CSV table of C-alpha atoms in Angstrom, one decimal:
chain,number,residue,atom,x,y,z
A,1,MET,CA,-3.5,5.7,-25.5
A,2,ALA,CA,-1.5,5.0,-22.4
A,3,ARG,CA,-1.9,2.6,-19.3
A,4,TYR,CA,-1.1,3.7,-15.9
A,5,GLU,CA,-1.0,1.9,-12.5
A,6,ILE,CA,-1.7,4.1,-9.7
A,7,TYR,CA,-0.8,3.1,-5.9
A,8,VAL,CA,-2.7,5.2,-3.3
A,9,THR,CA,-1.4,4.6,0.4
A,10,TYR,CA,-2.0,6.4,3.6
A,11,LYS,CA,0.5,8.9,4.4
A,12,GLN,CA,2.9,7.8,7.3
A,13,GLY,CA,1.4,8.2,10.5
A,14,ILE,CA,-2.4,8.2,9.2
A,15,PHE,CA,-4.3,5.6,10.8
A,16,ASP,CA,-5.6,2.9,8.4
A,17,PRO,CA,-8.7,1.1,9.7
A,18,PRO,CA,-8.9,-1.5,7.2
A,19,GLY,CA,-5.5,-2.4,7.4
A,20,ALA,CA,-5.7,-2.5,11.3
A,21,THR,CA,-8.9,-4.7,10.9
A,22,ALA,CA,-7.1,-7.4,8.5
A,23,GLU,CA,-4.1,-7.4,10.8
A,24,ARG,CA,-6.3,-8.5,14.0
A,25,ALA,CA,-8.4,-10.7,11.9
A,26,LEU,CA,-5.2,-12.4,10.6
A,27,LYS,CA,-3.7,-12.9,14.0
A,28,ASN,CA,-7.2,-14.3,15.3
A,29,LEU,CA,-7.1,-16.7,12.3
A,30,GLY,CA,-3.8,-17.9,13.9
A,31,TYR,CA,-1.5,-16.2,11.7
A,32,GLU,CA,0.8,-14.9,14.6
A,33,GLY,CA,3.6,-14.0,12.3
A,34,VAL,CA,1.5,-11.0,11.0
A,35,GLU,CA,3.5,-7.8,12.0
A,36,GLU,CA,1.6,-5.1,10.2
A,37,VAL,CA,-1.2,-4.7,7.4
A,38,LYS,CA,-1.7,-1.5,5.2
A,39,ILE,CA,-4.2,-1.7,2.8
A,40,GLY,CA,-4.4,1.0,0.0
A,41,LYS,CA,-5.7,1.5,-3.5
A,42,PHE,CA,-4.4,0.0,-6.6
A,43,ILE,CA,-5.9,1.9,-9.7
A,44,ARG,CA,-5.3,0.8,-13.3
A,45,MET,CA,-6.4,3.5,-16.0
A,46,SER,CA,-6.3,3.3,-19.7
A,47,ALA,CA,-6.4,6.9,-21.0
A,48,ASP,CA,-5.4,9.2,-23.6
A,49,ALA,CA,-4.2,11.6,-21.2
A,50,THR,CA,-0.2,12.7,-20.1
A,51,GLU,CA,1.2,11.5,-16.7
A,52,ALA,CA,0.7,15.1,-15.4
A,53,SER,CA,-3.0,14.9,-16.2
A,54,VAL,CA,-3.1,11.6,-14.2
A,55,ALA,CA,-1.6,13.5,-11.3
A,56,GLU,CA,-4.3,15.9,-11.6
A,57,MET,CA,-6.8,13.4,-11.5
A,58,CYS,CA,-5.4,11.9,-8.5
A,59,ASP,CA,-5.2,15.0,-6.8
A,60,LYS,CA,-9.0,15.9,-7.6
A,61,LEU,CA,-10.8,12.5,-7.4
A,62,LEU,CA,-8.7,9.4,-7.2
A,63,ALA,CA,-6.8,10.1,-3.9
A,64,ASN,CA,-7.1,12.3,-0.7
A,65,PRO,CA,-4.0,14.3,-0.9
A,66,VAL,CA,-4.4,15.5,2.6
A,67,ILE,CA,-4.2,12.0,4.0
A,68,GLU,CA,-3.0,9.5,1.1
A,69,ASP,CA,0.2,9.6,-1.2
A,70,TYR,CA,0.1,8.1,-4.5
A,71,ARG,CA,2.4,6.7,-7.1
A,72,ILE,CA,2.1,6.8,-10.7
A,73,GLU,CA,3.5,4.3,-13.1
A,74,ILE,CA,3.2,4.0,-16.8
A,75,VAL,CA,2.8,0.6,-18.1
A,76,GLU,CA,2.4,1.0,-21.6
A,77,GLY,CA,3.1,4.0,-23.7
A,78,ASP,CA,1.2,4.7,-27.1
B,1,MET,CA,10.6,-11.2,8.7
B,2,ALA,CA,9.7,-10.6,4.9
B,3,ARG,CA,7.5,-7.7,3.3
B,4,TYR,CA,4.9,-8.5,0.9
B,5,GLU,CA,2.9,-6.7,-1.7
B,6,ILE,CA,-0.7,-8.0,-2.6
B,7,TYR,CA,-2.5,-6.4,-5.6
B,8,VAL,CA,-6.2,-7.6,-5.5
B,9,THR,CA,-8.2,-7.0,-8.6
B,10,TYR,CA,-11.8,-8.1,-10.0
B,11,LYS,CA,-11.6,-10.8,-12.1
B,12,GLN,CA,-12.1,-10.5,-16.0
B,13,GLY,CA,-15.8,-10.0,-16.4
B,14,ILE,CA,-16.8,-9.0,-12.8
B,15,PHE,CA,-18.2,-5.2,-12.6
B,16,ASP,CA,-16.0,-2.9,-10.5
B,17,PRO,CA,-18.6,-0.4,-9.1
B,18,PRO,CA,-15.8,1.9,-7.7
B,19,GLY,CA,-14.0,2.0,-10.9
B,20,ALA,CA,-16.9,2.5,-13.2
B,21,THR,CA,-18.2,5.5,-10.8
B,22,ALA,CA,-14.5,6.9,-10.9
B,23,GLU,CA,-14.4,6.7,-14.8
B,24,ARG,CA,-17.7,8.6,-14.9
B,25,ALA,CA,-16.7,11.1,-12.4
B,26,LEU,CA,-13.4,11.8,-14.2
B,27,LYS,CA,-15.0,12.2,-17.7
B,28,ASN,CA,-17.7,14.6,-15.9
B,29,LEU,CA,-14.7,16.6,-14.5
B,30,GLY,CA,-13.8,17.1,-18.1
B,31,TYR,CA,-11.2,13.9,-18.7
B,32,GLU,CA,-12.6,12.8,-21.7
B,33,GLY,CA,-9.3,10.8,-22.8
B,34,VAL,CA,-9.9,8.5,-19.7
B,35,GLU,CA,-11.0,5.1,-21.2
B,36,GLU,CA,-11.1,2.6,-18.3
B,37,VAL,CA,-10.6,2.7,-14.9
B,38,LYS,CA,-10.6,-0.5,-12.5
B,39,ILE,CA,-10.1,-0.2,-9.0
B,40,GLY,CA,-8.4,-2.8,-6.6
B,41,LYS,CA,-6.5,-2.9,-3.5
B,42,PHE,CA,-3.0,-2.6,-2.8
B,43,ILE,CA,-1.9,-4.5,0.5
B,44,ARG,CA,1.6,-4.2,2.1
B,45,MET,CA,2.0,-6.4,4.9
B,46,SER,CA,5.2,-7.3,7.0
B,47,ALA,CA,5.1,-11.0,8.4
B,48,ASP,CA,7.0,-13.8,9.5
B,49,ALA,CA,5.2,-16.1,7.2
B,50,THR,CA,6.1,-17.9,3.8
B,51,GLU,CA,4.7,-16.9,0.5
B,52,ALA,CA,2.3,-19.9,0.6
B,53,SER,CA,1.1,-18.7,4.1
B,54,VAL,CA,0.3,-15.3,2.5
B,55,ALA,CA,-1.8,-16.9,-0.2
B,56,GLU,CA,-3.8,-18.7,2.1
B,57,MET,CA,-4.5,-15.4,4.0
B,58,CYS,CA,-5.6,-13.9,0.7
B,59,ASP,CA,-7.6,-16.9,0.1
B,60,LYS,CA,-9.3,-16.5,3.4
B,61,LEU,CA,-9.5,-13.1,4.5
B,62,LEU,CA,-7.7,-10.3,2.1
B,63,ALA,CA,-9.3,-11.1,-1.1
B,64,ASN,CA,-12.6,-12.8,-2.1
B,65,PRO,CA,-11.4,-15.5,-4.7
B,66,VAL,CA,-15.0,-16.0,-6.2
B,67,ILE,CA,-14.8,-12.6,-7.7
B,68,GLU,CA,-11.2,-11.1,-7.2
B,69,ASP,CA,-7.7,-12.3,-8.5
B,70,TYR,CA,-4.7,-11.5,-6.4
B,71,ARG,CA,-0.8,-11.3,-7.1
B,72,ILE,CA,1.6,-11.5,-4.5
B,73,GLU,CA,5.0,-10.1,-4.7
B,74,ILE,CA,7.9,-10.4,-2.1
B,75,VAL,CA,9.6,-7.0,-1.7
B,76,GLU,CA,12.2,-7.9,0.9
B,77,GLY,CA,13.1,-11.3,2.3
B,78,ASP,CA,14.6,-12.1,5.8
């Protein structure tokens, strides 16, 4: 059993609506120093699976490879 | 200007519907080894703001402190 952390982010140049909304909202709240906000997914998984298999899960279901990048980190091995 | 990475996760014991859905879908796709999937947010922010100020932004807007925890990391200082 391994624990994985997966970071899913929009690819460079892809518009990020939740991030843009948060950015505007923070500025409206008075946080003028906010420059850019990007919101992605932080997935934690416990699985009896190899990293290659987790990458496959990302491609098939957890991320949209057309518009998103992902990075997989093994937090804890067997 | 600093760059922050913020990890927003459901608090212990709070039901995570997207995570539960992904978990079931992965099992249905044949990934029997998947034990648990938790889906949170991965926020990247560039801001001219202190870490205390970013924590305030989390409490007010980026996270829901009633059901979510967050962790702030400074990626790059001034």
